[in-house]
Amino acid sequence: MPLNQQHRFRSLALTAMAAAALSVAGFVESTPAHAKAPQAQPQVLTASAVAVADKYAADTAAQIFKQGGNAVDAAVAIAFSLAVTYPEAGNIGGGGFMTLYVDHRPYFLDYRERAPMSATRNMYLDDKGEVIKGMSLYGHRAVGVPGTVDGMWEAQKRFGKLKWKQVLAPAIKYAADGFVVDDQLIERRDRASKEFAGKTNFDLYFGSMKSGQVFKQPDLADTLQRIADKGSKGFYEGKTAELIATSMTGHGLITARDLKEYKAVWRQPVVASWNGYRVITAPPPSSGGIGLVQLLKMKADLKDKFEGVPLDSAQYIHLVAEIEKRVFADRAQYLGDPDFYKVPVAQLTDDDYILKRAQEVNPEAPSDTKSVQPGLGTSMPEKAETTHFSVVDKWGNAVSNTYTINGYFGSGVVAEGTGVVLNDEMDDFSAKPGVANMFGVVGSDANAIAPRKRPLSSMTPTILTKDDKVAMVIGTPGGSRIFTSIFQVLSNVYDFKMPLADAVGATRFHHQLLPPNTIYQEPYHQLDAEVVKELEAKGYTFSMQGFNGDIQAIRIDDTTPEPMSDPRGRGVSQVIP
Ligand code: DON
């Protein structure tokens, strides 16, 4: 974690301290936007299933399936529900990505926030050119134009079976009638409250929330009702948009025009073959899909080096850290919004390129950090707290959705009169080349701020298929830890043949090139003390982080779904007949 800023994600930090044949990675053909949703498909799974961040969202999904909804209806209803009952990360004031597998075809929906039109490259720098601490994290200036509502609208309109109002109904009920507040939410509220004190209106909205008591949000219920009545326009135009724009006046940059012009985008997912599976995952503006494919394939390329190396042994951690170094060097140099910068996706996921990078791994000792450079050279054209849920329905459709307001409770701003908690996604831009953001990751020109641009993300909603059938739906929050966490769980399941519960619950660790040779571990499961000593002797430093993901996964064994929620969070997994 970075290491120069205080933030609620990081403030959790306790500063104590297969390979099988791999084939071509690349794009699939995108499907025309007018493609119709599948109708009356034969049932192919024994049941529908969800793995979601809280019990209210699981109930929502059960209601939607009972009404005849499909995975997309359930996903959209879950997203709106979590915006009410999981306000630290569920949202309508943020953005995200949805990877879908519908009627045996992959799709990807980008509803990431965009920089406001009046955003400028140096907007977070002082007159000496230094980054102004906290400015991209707290308050109105940290907010990107939210994308969640348009994303949900696009997905449901294209693939949903139910009426739009039906998928909003559970969320409206939780907002109007209230929901019982959980201890974990109160802990997170308390921490956020300290951080936002004197900077935002956070306490005014969340101050009265008490553990075990019902919390009602009438403004949010009204906002959701406007969205139910008017669709996406109920958020981006009319009263909601006016209230958001008014709350920005004199404080932030988002205008009514920014809101009106926001559009979610259907993109081609990154698709790669790995270990007999097809991996369908997030393209730019996420770095996560490319990162995940590089990690999986480099590990497979190094099969002989990993052979017989026990999970979480010193040698295992060293080899994984060596791979991660190379992935993060590429991330910093080449990745950004593809609408603004030509991201070399095909080159970065090319088998020969990944093999060449794998061959640079030093099996004996940590490679010198400075020697690990972006692998395609630097002459590329320069200009050209999150939550995840996984859903499958009995017709074999799947949705993997990760969305976020960035840190817990985003910018800490609740747009007056709306109940909408606004994101601090602007921090995911590179405010200045080489200066780390709250996740400790650096960026280049590819991720510099520009009007209407989407900040680089690590969110990696992923689906694995085998023989054109869904085999795994997986994702997690965790900023730059997202794709290294997913990588570890997939490796645990498919390389180490662990049962899903063990694979998700197992220790996770993380390295990201910078700070040099630093391995992050988590209090949930610490690494063996002897292993830590051995690695310290090799030159590694260990740092504790409070949060290393909240995986929500569903594994499908032929026709039977097995959902699993990370024991680290308050998630619920449920099979729904
Ligand atoms: O898009 C990203 O990569 C980050 N804004 C995600 C933030 C996140 O996962 C926070 N989770 N605890």
Coordinates of C-alpha atoms and ligand atoms in Angstrom, one line a residue:
M1 CA 0.0 0.0 0.0
P2 CA 1.2 3.4 -0.6
L3 CA 2.5 4.7 1.5
N4 CA 2.5 8.3 1.6
Q5 CA -1.2 8.9 2.2
Q6 CA -3.7 8.3 4.9
H7 CA -6.9 6.7 3.7
R8 CA -9.6 4.5 5.0
F9 CA -8.5 1.5 2.8
R10 CA -5.0 1.9 4.0
S11 CA -5.9 3.1 7.5
L12 CA -6.8 -0.5 8.0
A13 CA -3.2 -1.3 7.5
L14 CA -1.3 -2.5 10.5
T15 CA 2.0 -1.1 9.7
A16 CA 3.8 -3.7 11.9
M17 CA 5.7 -4.5 10.5
A18 CA -0.9 -26.1 -14.7
A19 CA -0.1 -25.5 -16.5
A20 CA -1.6 -26.5 -19.6
A21 CA -1.3 -25.5 -23.2
L22 CA -1.9 -21.9 -23.7
S23 CA -3.3 -20.5 -26.8
V24 CA -4.0 -17.1 -28.2
A25 CA -5.2 -14.4 -26.0
G26 CA -7.1 -11.5 -27.6
F27 CA -10.4 -10.2 -28.3
V28 CA -13.6 -11.8 -29.3
E29 CA -15.9 -10.2 -31.8
S30 CA -18.2 -7.8 -30.1
T31 CA -21.8 -8.5 -30.5
P32 CA -24.0 -5.9 -32.0
A33 CA -25.8 -3.7 -29.4
H34 CA -29.2 -4.6 -30.9
A35 CA -28.7 -8.3 -30.2
K36 CA -31.8 -9.6 -28.4
A37 CA -31.9 -11.2 -25.0
P38 CA -32.3 -14.9 -25.0
Q39 CA -35.8 -16.1 -24.5
A40 CA -37.2 -19.4 -23.2
Q41 CA -33.9 -21.2 -22.9
P42 CA -33.8 -24.7 -21.7
Q43 CA -32.7 -25.1 -18.0
V44 CA -29.1 -26.3 -17.9
L45 CA -28.1 -25.9 -14.2
T46 CA -29.8 -27.5 -11.3
A47 CA -30.4 -24.1 -9.7
S48 CA -29.5 -20.4 -9.8
A49 CA -26.9 -19.2 -7.3
V50 CA -25.3 -16.0 -6.0
A51 CA -22.3 -15.0 -4.0
V52 CA -22.9 -11.4 -2.8
A53 CA -21.6 -8.9 -0.2
D54 CA -24.5 -9.1 2.2
K55 CA -27.6 -11.0 3.2
Y56 CA -30.0 -8.3 1.9
A57 CA -28.6 -8.6 -1.6
A58 CA -29.0 -12.4 -1.4
D59 CA -32.6 -12.0 -0.5
T60 CA -33.1 -9.6 -3.3
A61 CA -31.7 -12.1 -5.7
A62 CA -34.0 -14.8 -4.4
Q63 CA -37.0 -12.5 -5.0
I64 CA -35.9 -11.8 -8.5
F65 CA -35.4 -15.4 -9.4
K66 CA -38.8 -16.3 -7.9
Q67 CA -40.4 -13.8 -10.3
G68 CA -38.8 -15.5 -13.3
G69 CA -35.8 -13.1 -13.6
N70 CA -32.5 -14.2 -15.1
A71 CA -28.9 -13.6 -13.9
V72 CA -28.9 -10.0 -15.4
D73 CA -32.1 -9.1 -13.6
A74 CA -30.7 -10.5 -10.4
A75 CA -27.4 -8.7 -10.9
V76 CA -29.1 -5.3 -11.5
A77 CA -31.4 -5.7 -8.5
I78 CA -28.4 -6.7 -6.3
A79 CA -26.5 -3.6 -7.4
F80 CA -29.3 -1.3 -6.4
S81 CA -29.9 -3.2 -3.1
L82 CA -26.2 -2.9 -2.1
A83 CA -26.4 0.8 -2.8
V84 CA -28.8 0.9 0.2
T85 CA -27.6 -1.8 2.6
Y86 CA -23.9 -1.8 1.8
P87 CA -23.3 1.9 1.5
E88 CA -19.6 1.7 2.2
A89 CA -19.1 0.3 -1.3
G90 CA -22.4 -0.6 -3.0
N91 CA -23.5 2.4 -4.9
I92 CA -25.3 4.5 -7.4
G93 CA -22.8 7.3 -7.0
G94 CA -19.8 5.3 -8.4
G95 CA -19.1 3.0 -11.3
G96 CA -17.8 -0.4 -12.3
F97 CA -17.6 -3.2 -14.7
M98 CA -19.9 -6.1 -15.6
T99 CA -18.7 -9.2 -17.4
L100 CA -21.5 -11.3 -18.7
Y101 CA -22.0 -14.7 -20.3
V102 CA -25.4 -14.8 -21.9
D103 CA -26.7 -17.4 -24.2
H104 CA -23.2 -18.8 -24.5
R105 CA -21.7 -15.5 -25.6
P106 CA -19.3 -13.2 -23.6
Y107 CA -20.0 -9.5 -23.1
F108 CA -18.4 -6.7 -21.1
L109 CA -20.0 -3.5 -19.9
D110 CA -17.9 -0.5 -18.9
Y111 CA -19.8 1.9 -16.6
R112 CA -16.7 3.4 -15.0
E113 CA -16.9 7.0 -13.9
R114 CA -15.5 9.7 -16.1
A115 CA -13.6 12.8 -15.3
P116 CA -15.8 15.9 -15.4
M117 CA -15.5 18.2 -18.5
S118 CA -13.6 20.8 -16.6
A119 CA -11.1 18.4 -15.1
T120 CA -7.5 19.2 -15.9
R121 CA -4.3 17.2 -16.0
N122 CA -2.7 19.1 -13.0
M123 CA -5.9 19.7 -11.0
Y124 CA -4.4 18.0 -7.9
L125 CA -1.0 19.8 -8.0
D126 CA 0.0 22.9 -6.1
D127 CA 1.9 25.8 -7.7
K128 CA 5.2 23.9 -7.1
G129 CA 3.8 21.0 -9.0
E130 CA 3.4 18.8 -5.9
V131 CA 0.4 16.6 -5.3
I132 CA -2.0 18.2 -2.8
K133 CA -2.5 15.5 -0.2
G134 CA -6.1 14.2 0.1
M135 CA -7.5 16.4 -2.6
S136 CA -8.3 13.4 -4.9
L137 CA -9.7 11.4 -2.0
Y138 CA -12.0 13.6 0.0
G139 CA -14.8 16.0 -0.8
H140 CA -16.4 17.2 -4.0
R141 CA -13.3 17.6 -6.1
A142 CA -12.5 13.9 -5.8
V143 CA -15.7 12.8 -7.5
G144 CA -15.9 11.4 -11.0
V145 CA -19.2 11.4 -13.0
P146 CA -21.0 8.3 -11.7
G147 CA -21.7 5.5 -14.1
T148 CA -23.6 2.8 -12.1
V149 CA -27.2 3.8 -13.0
D150 CA -26.5 3.9 -16.7
G151 CA -24.6 0.7 -16.5
M152 CA -27.5 -1.1 -14.8
W153 CA -30.0 0.5 -17.3
E154 CA -28.0 -0.7 -20.3
A155 CA -27.5 -4.3 -18.9
Q156 CA -31.1 -4.8 -17.9
K157 CA -32.5 -3.2 -21.1
R158 CA -30.4 -5.5 -23.3
F159 CA -30.6 -8.8 -21.4
G160 CA -33.2 -8.6 -18.6
K161 CA -36.5 -10.4 -18.7
L162 CA -38.3 -8.5 -15.9
K163 CA -39.7 -5.0 -15.9
W164 CA -37.2 -2.3 -14.9
K165 CA -39.4 -1.4 -11.9
Q166 CA -39.3 -5.0 -10.6
V167 CA -35.5 -4.9 -10.3
L168 CA -35.6 -1.5 -8.4
A169 CA -38.4 -2.6 -6.0
P170 CA -36.3 -4.5 -3.3
A171 CA -33.8 -1.5 -3.1
I172 CA -36.6 1.0 -2.7
K173 CA -38.1 -1.1 0.1
Y174 CA -34.8 -1.3 2.0
A175 CA -34.3 2.5 1.6
A176 CA -37.9 3.4 2.6
D177 CA -38.5 0.9 5.3
G178 CA -34.9 0.6 6.4
F179 CA -32.6 -2.4 7.1
V180 CA -30.9 -3.6 10.3
V181 CA -27.4 -2.3 10.5
D182 CA -24.5 -4.7 11.0
D183 CA -21.4 -4.3 13.3
Q184 CA -19.0 -4.4 10.4
L185 CA -20.8 -1.5 8.7
I186 CA -20.6 0.5 12.0
E187 CA -16.9 -0.2 12.3
R188 CA -16.4 1.1 8.8
R189 CA -18.6 4.1 9.4
D190 CA -16.7 5.0 12.5
R191 CA -13.3 4.9 10.7
A192 CA -14.6 6.9 7.8
S193 CA -16.2 9.4 10.1
K194 CA -12.8 10.2 11.6
E195 CA -11.3 10.6 8.2
F196 CA -14.0 12.8 6.8
A197 CA -14.4 14.9 10.0
G198 CA -14.6 18.6 9.0
K199 CA -14.2 17.8 5.3
T200 CA -17.6 16.5 4.2
N201 CA -21.2 16.1 5.2
F202 CA -20.7 12.4 6.0
D203 CA -21.7 12.5 9.6
L204 CA -24.9 14.5 8.8
Y205 CA -26.1 11.5 6.8
F206 CA -24.6 8.5 8.5
G207 CA -24.1 9.8 12.1
S208 CA -27.3 8.4 13.4
M209 CA -26.7 4.9 12.1
K210 CA -26.5 2.4 15.0
S211 CA -25.6 -1.3 15.2
G212 CA -28.6 -3.6 15.4
Q213 CA -31.1 -0.8 14.6
V214 CA -33.1 0.0 11.6
F215 CA -31.6 2.7 9.3
K216 CA -34.0 4.4 6.9
Q217 CA -33.0 6.5 3.9
P218 CA -36.0 8.4 2.6
D219 CA -34.0 10.7 0.2
L220 CA -32.4 7.6 -1.3
A221 CA -35.8 5.9 -1.6
D222 CA -37.1 9.0 -3.6
T223 CA -34.0 8.9 -5.8
L224 CA -34.4 5.2 -6.5
Q225 CA -38.1 5.8 -7.2
R226 CA -37.2 8.4 -9.8
I227 CA -34.9 5.9 -11.4
A228 CA -37.6 3.3 -11.3
D229 CA -40.1 5.7 -13.0
K230 CA -37.8 7.3 -15.6
G231 CA -35.0 4.8 -16.1
S232 CA -31.4 6.1 -16.5
K233 CA -32.9 9.6 -17.0
G234 CA -34.2 9.5 -13.5
F235 CA -30.6 9.9 -12.3
Y236 CA -28.8 11.8 -15.1
E237 CA -31.6 14.3 -15.8
G238 CA -34.3 16.0 -13.9
K239 CA -34.4 16.4 -10.1
T240 CA -31.6 13.9 -9.2
A241 CA -29.2 15.5 -11.6
E242 CA -30.2 19.0 -10.5
L243 CA -29.6 18.1 -6.8
I244 CA -26.2 16.5 -7.6
A245 CA -25.1 19.5 -9.7
T246 CA -26.3 21.9 -7.1
S247 CA -24.4 20.1 -4.3
M248 CA -21.3 20.6 -6.5
T249 CA -21.7 24.3 -7.0
G250 CA -18.8 26.1 -5.4
H251 CA -17.2 22.9 -4.3
G252 CA -16.7 20.5 -7.2
L253 CA -16.6 20.2 -10.9
I254 CA -19.6 18.0 -12.0
T255 CA -22.3 19.9 -13.9
A256 CA -25.8 18.9 -15.1
R257 CA -24.2 18.6 -18.6
D258 CA -21.5 16.1 -17.3
L259 CA -24.4 14.0 -15.9
K260 CA -26.5 14.2 -19.0
E261 CA -23.7 13.2 -21.3
Y262 CA -22.5 10.2 -19.3
K263 CA -22.8 6.9 -21.2
A264 CA -21.9 3.3 -20.3
V265 CA -20.0 1.5 -23.0
W266 CA -20.1 -2.1 -24.3
R267 CA -16.6 -3.2 -24.9
Q268 CA -14.8 -6.4 -26.1
P269 CA -13.8 -8.4 -23.1
V270 CA -10.2 -9.8 -22.8
V271 CA -10.5 -13.5 -23.6
A272 CA -7.7 -16.0 -23.1
S273 CA -7.2 -19.7 -23.1
W274 CA -5.7 -21.1 -19.9
N275 CA -5.5 -24.5 -18.4
G276 CA -8.3 -25.9 -20.6
Y277 CA -10.6 -22.9 -19.7
R278 CA -11.6 -19.8 -21.5
V279 CA -11.0 -16.8 -19.3
I280 CA -13.3 -13.9 -20.0
T281 CA -12.3 -10.8 -18.1
A282 CA -12.0 -7.0 -18.0
P283 CA -10.3 -5.0 -20.7
P284 CA -9.1 -1.4 -20.3
P285 CA -9.9 0.9 -18.7
S286 CA -9.2 -1.9 -16.2
S287 CA -5.7 -3.2 -15.8
G288 CA -7.2 -6.2 -14.1
G289 CA -7.9 -8.5 -17.0
I290 CA -4.6 -8.0 -18.6
G291 CA -2.9 -8.4 -15.2
L292 CA -4.8 -11.6 -14.5
V293 CA -4.0 -13.2 -17.8
Q294 CA -0.3 -12.3 -17.5
L295 CA -0.2 -13.8 -14.0
L296 CA -1.9 -17.0 -14.9
K297 CA 0.1 -17.5 -18.1
M298 CA 3.5 -16.6 -16.6
K299 CA 2.9 -19.1 -13.8
A300 CA 2.0 -21.7 -16.4
D301 CA 5.1 -20.9 -18.4
L302 CA 7.2 -21.4 -15.3
K303 CA 5.7 -24.9 -14.7
D304 CA 9.1 -26.5 -14.2
K305 CA 10.1 -23.8 -11.6
F306 CA 6.8 -24.2 -9.7
E307 CA 6.9 -28.0 -9.9
G308 CA 6.8 -29.5 -6.4
V309 CA 7.0 -26.0 -4.8
P310 CA 4.5 -26.0 -1.9
L311 CA 1.8 -23.3 -1.7
D312 CA 3.0 -20.4 0.5
S313 CA 6.5 -21.7 0.9
A314 CA 9.3 -19.1 0.6
Q315 CA 10.1 -20.3 -2.9
Y316 CA 6.4 -20.1 -4.0
I317 CA 6.0 -16.5 -2.7
H318 CA 9.3 -15.5 -4.3
L319 CA 8.3 -16.8 -7.7
V320 CA 4.9 -15.2 -7.6
A321 CA 6.4 -11.9 -6.5
E322 CA 8.8 -12.1 -9.5
I323 CA 5.9 -12.5 -11.8
E324 CA 3.9 -9.7 -10.1
K325 CA 6.9 -7.3 -10.5
R326 CA 6.7 -7.7 -14.3
V327 CA 2.9 -7.3 -14.4
F328 CA 3.0 -4.1 -12.4
A329 CA 5.8 -2.6 -14.5
D330 CA 3.6 -3.0 -17.6
R331 CA 0.5 -1.7 -15.8
A332 CA 2.2 1.5 -14.8
Q333 CA 3.5 2.3 -18.3
Y334 CA 0.8 1.1 -20.8
L335 CA -2.6 1.1 -19.2
G336 CA -5.3 3.8 -19.3
D337 CA -8.6 4.6 -20.9
P338 CA -8.6 3.0 -24.4
D339 CA -10.8 5.9 -25.7
F340 CA -7.8 8.2 -25.0
Y341 CA -4.7 6.1 -25.4
K342 CA -4.0 3.1 -27.6
V343 CA -3.5 0.4 -25.0
P344 CA -1.5 -2.5 -26.6
V345 CA -3.8 -5.2 -25.3
A346 CA -3.0 -7.8 -27.9
Q347 CA 0.7 -7.4 -27.4
L348 CA 0.5 -7.5 -23.6
T349 CA -1.5 -10.7 -23.6
D350 CA 0.4 -12.4 -26.4
D351 CA 1.7 -15.8 -25.5
D352 CA 5.2 -15.2 -26.9
Y353 CA 5.5 -11.9 -25.1
I354 CA 4.3 -13.4 -21.8
L355 CA 6.8 -16.3 -22.2
K356 CA 9.6 -13.8 -22.8
R357 CA 8.6 -12.0 -19.6
A358 CA 8.4 -15.3 -17.6
Q359 CA 11.9 -16.2 -18.8
E360 CA 13.2 -13.0 -17.1
V361 CA 12.1 -14.3 -13.7
N362 CA 15.1 -15.0 -11.4
P363 CA 14.3 -18.2 -9.5
E364 CA 17.1 -17.7 -7.0
A365 CA 16.7 -14.1 -5.8
P366 CA 14.5 -11.0 -6.2
S367 CA 15.3 -9.2 -9.4
D368 CA 16.5 -5.7 -8.8
T369 CA 13.4 -3.5 -8.9
K370 CA 14.9 -0.9 -11.2
S371 CA 15.9 -3.5 -13.7
V372 CA 12.3 -4.6 -14.1
Q373 CA 11.1 -2.3 -16.9
P374 CA 7.9 -2.3 -19.0
G375 CA 8.3 -5.2 -21.4
L376 CA 7.3 -3.4 -24.7
G377 CA 9.8 -0.6 -24.3
T378 CA 8.9 3.0 -23.5
S379 CA 8.5 4.3 -27.1
M380 CA 4.8 3.4 -27.3
P381 CA 2.6 6.1 -28.7
E382 CA 2.0 8.3 -25.6
K383 CA -1.1 10.1 -26.7
A384 CA -3.5 8.4 -29.0
E385 CA -14.1 0.3 -1.5
T386 CA -15.6 -1.7 -4.1
T387 CA -17.8 -4.7 -3.9
H388 CA -18.2 -7.7 -6.1
F389 CA -21.0 -10.1 -6.8
S390 CA -21.3 -13.3 -8.9
V391 CA -24.6 -14.6 -10.2
V392 CA -25.6 -17.6 -12.3
D393 CA -29.1 -18.6 -13.4
K394 CA -30.4 -22.0 -14.1
W395 CA -30.3 -21.2 -17.9
G396 CA -26.5 -21.1 -17.7
N397 CA -26.2 -17.3 -17.9
A398 CA -23.6 -15.6 -15.7
V399 CA -22.8 -12.1 -14.4
S400 CA -19.6 -11.1 -12.7
N401 CA -19.9 -7.6 -11.5
T402 CA -17.5 -5.4 -9.6
Y403 CA -18.5 -1.8 -8.8
T404 CA -17.1 0.8 -6.5
I405 CA -17.0 4.3 -5.0
N406 CA -13.2 3.6 -4.5
G407 CA -12.4 4.0 -0.7
Y408 CA -15.1 3.0 1.8
F409 CA -17.9 5.6 1.5
G410 CA -16.1 7.2 -1.5
S411 CA -15.4 10.9 -1.2
G412 CA -17.5 11.1 2.0
V413 CA -19.9 13.4 0.2
V414 CA -23.6 12.6 0.2
A415 CA -25.2 14.8 -2.5
E416 CA -27.8 16.8 -0.5
G417 CA -31.4 15.6 -0.9
T418 CA -30.5 12.5 -2.8
G419 CA -29.0 10.0 -0.4
V420 CA -26.3 9.3 -3.1
V421 CA -22.8 8.7 -1.7
L422 CA -20.4 10.1 -4.2
N423 CA -17.2 8.3 -5.2
D424 CA -13.5 9.4 -5.0
E425 CA -12.6 7.6 -8.2
M426 CA -10.5 10.6 -9.4
D427 CA -7.7 9.2 -7.2
D428 CA -7.3 6.3 -9.6
F429 CA -5.8 8.7 -12.1
S430 CA -2.1 9.3 -12.0
A431 CA -2.2 12.8 -10.5
K432 CA 1.5 13.2 -11.3
P433 CA 3.7 10.6 -13.2
G434 CA 5.4 8.3 -10.7
V435 CA 3.5 9.5 -7.6
A436 CA 1.6 6.7 -6.0
N437 CA -2.2 6.8 -5.5
M438 CA -3.9 5.4 -2.4
F439 CA -3.2 1.8 -3.5
G440 CA 0.5 2.6 -3.9
V441 CA 0.4 2.2 -7.7
V442 CA 2.0 4.7 -10.1
G443 CA 1.0 5.6 -13.6
S444 CA 2.2 7.4 -16.7
D445 CA 0.7 9.6 -19.4
A446 CA -1.6 6.8 -20.3
N447 CA -3.5 7.4 -17.1
A448 CA -3.1 11.2 -16.8
I449 CA -6.3 13.2 -16.1
A450 CA -8.3 14.6 -19.0
P451 CA -11.9 15.7 -19.4
R452 CA -14.3 12.8 -19.9
K453 CA -11.5 10.2 -19.5
R454 CA -12.0 7.1 -17.3
P455 CA -9.4 6.5 -14.6
L456 CA -7.5 3.3 -14.8
S457 CA -9.0 0.5 -12.6
S458 CA -7.9 -2.9 -11.3
M459 CA -11.4 -4.3 -11.1
T460 CA -11.5 -7.7 -12.7
P461 CA -14.9 -9.3 -12.9
T462 CA -14.1 -12.7 -14.5
I463 CA -15.9 -15.7 -15.9
L464 CA -14.3 -19.0 -16.9
T465 CA -16.0 -21.3 -19.3
K466 CA -15.2 -24.8 -20.5
D467 CA -16.8 -26.3 -23.6
D468 CA -18.9 -23.1 -23.9
K469 CA -20.4 -23.7 -20.4
V470 CA -19.8 -21.5 -17.4
A471 CA -17.3 -23.1 -15.0
M472 CA -16.4 -20.2 -12.6
V473 CA -17.7 -16.7 -11.9
I474 CA -15.3 -14.7 -9.7
G475 CA -14.2 -11.2 -8.5
T476 CA -13.3 -9.2 -5.4
P477 CA -12.7 -5.6 -4.2
G478 CA -9.2 -4.6 -3.1
G479 CA -7.8 -2.0 -5.5
S480 CA -4.5 -3.2 -6.9
R481 CA -4.9 -6.4 -4.9
I482 CA -7.9 -7.4 -6.9
F483 CA -6.3 -9.4 -9.7
T484 CA -3.5 -10.8 -7.6
S485 CA -6.2 -12.1 -5.2
I486 CA -8.3 -13.7 -8.1
F487 CA -5.1 -15.2 -9.5
Q488 CA -4.3 -16.8 -6.2
V489 CA -7.8 -18.3 -5.8
L490 CA -7.8 -19.6 -9.4
S491 CA -4.4 -21.1 -8.9
N492 CA -5.5 -22.7 -5.6
V493 CA -8.6 -24.2 -7.3
Y494 CA -7.1 -25.4 -10.6
D495 CA -3.4 -25.9 -9.9
F496 CA -3.6 -27.0 -6.3
K497 CA -7.0 -28.7 -6.7
M498 CA -8.3 -27.2 -3.5
P499 CA -12.1 -27.2 -2.7
L500 CA -13.5 -23.8 -3.4
A501 CA -14.1 -22.9 0.3
D502 CA -10.4 -23.6 1.1
A503 CA -9.2 -21.8 -2.0
V504 CA -11.1 -18.7 -1.1
G505 CA -10.3 -18.8 2.6
A506 CA -6.5 -19.5 2.1
T507 CA -3.8 -17.0 2.9
R508 CA -3.3 -14.3 0.3
F509 CA -0.2 -12.1 -0.2
H510 CA 0.6 -9.4 -2.6
H511 CA 3.5 -7.7 -4.3
Q512 CA 3.3 -4.8 -6.8
L513 CA 6.9 -3.8 -7.8
L514 CA 6.8 -0.7 -5.6
P515 CA 7.8 -0.3 -2.8
P516 CA 10.8 -2.4 -3.8
N517 CA 10.6 -6.1 -2.7
T518 CA 7.8 -5.5 -0.3
I519 CA 5.3 -8.3 0.3
Y520 CA 2.0 -7.5 1.8
Q521 CA 0.3 -10.0 4.0
E522 CA -3.0 -9.9 5.9
P523 CA -4.0 -10.4 9.5
Y524 CA -6.7 -12.9 8.5
H525 CA -4.1 -15.5 7.8
Q526 CA -0.5 -14.6 8.3
L527 CA 2.3 -16.4 6.5
D528 CA 4.4 -18.8 8.4
A529 CA 7.0 -17.0 10.5
E530 CA 9.9 -19.2 9.3
V531 CA 8.9 -18.5 5.7
V532 CA 8.9 -14.8 6.4
K533 CA 12.4 -15.1 7.9
E534 CA 13.7 -17.0 4.9
L535 CA 12.3 -14.4 2.5
E536 CA 13.7 -11.5 4.6
A537 CA 17.1 -13.1 4.3
K538 CA 16.6 -13.0 0.5
G539 CA 16.0 -9.3 0.7
Y540 CA 12.2 -9.0 1.0
T541 CA 10.4 -6.7 3.4
F542 CA 7.0 -7.6 4.9
S543 CA 4.1 -5.2 5.5
M544 CA 0.7 -5.9 7.0
Q545 CA -2.4 -4.7 5.3
G546 CA -5.8 -4.8 6.9
F547 CA -7.8 -5.9 3.8
N548 CA -6.9 -8.3 1.1
G549 CA -10.1 -8.8 -0.7
D550 CA -13.6 -10.1 -0.3
I551 CA -13.9 -12.8 -3.0
Q552 CA -17.4 -13.8 -4.2
A553 CA -17.2 -16.8 -6.4
I554 CA -19.4 -19.5 -7.9
R555 CA -17.9 -22.7 -9.2
I556 CA -20.1 -24.8 -11.5
D557 CA -19.4 -28.5 -11.5
D558 CA -21.0 -29.5 -14.8
T559 CA -24.6 -28.5 -13.9
T560 CA -24.4 -27.8 -10.1
P561 CA -23.4 -24.4 -8.9
E562 CA -21.4 -24.0 -5.7
P563 CA -21.3 -20.4 -4.5
M564 CA -18.7 -19.2 -2.0
S565 CA -18.4 -15.9 -0.1
D566 CA -15.1 -14.9 1.4
P567 CA -14.9 -15.5 5.1
R568 CA -13.2 -12.1 5.4
G569 CA -16.4 -10.2 4.8
R570 CA -20.1 -10.3 5.5
G571 CA -21.0 -11.9 2.2
V572 CA -23.7 -14.5 1.7
S573 CA -23.7 -17.3 -0.9
Q574 CA -26.9 -19.0 -1.7
V575 CA -28.2 -21.6 -4.1
I576 CA -31.7 -20.7 -5.3
P577 CA -33.9 -23.5 -6.7
Ligands
DON1 O1 -11.0 0.7 -9.7 C1 -10.2 0.4 -8.8 O2 -9.3 -0.4 -9.1 C2 -10.4 0.9 -7.4 N1 -11.1 2.1 -7.4 C3 -11.1 -0.2 -6.6 C4 -11.2 0.2 -5.2 C5 -11.4 -1.0 -4.3 O3 -11.4 -2.1 -4.7 C6 -11.6 -0.7 -2.8 N2 -11.8 -1.9 -2.1 N3 -11.7 -2.1 -1.0

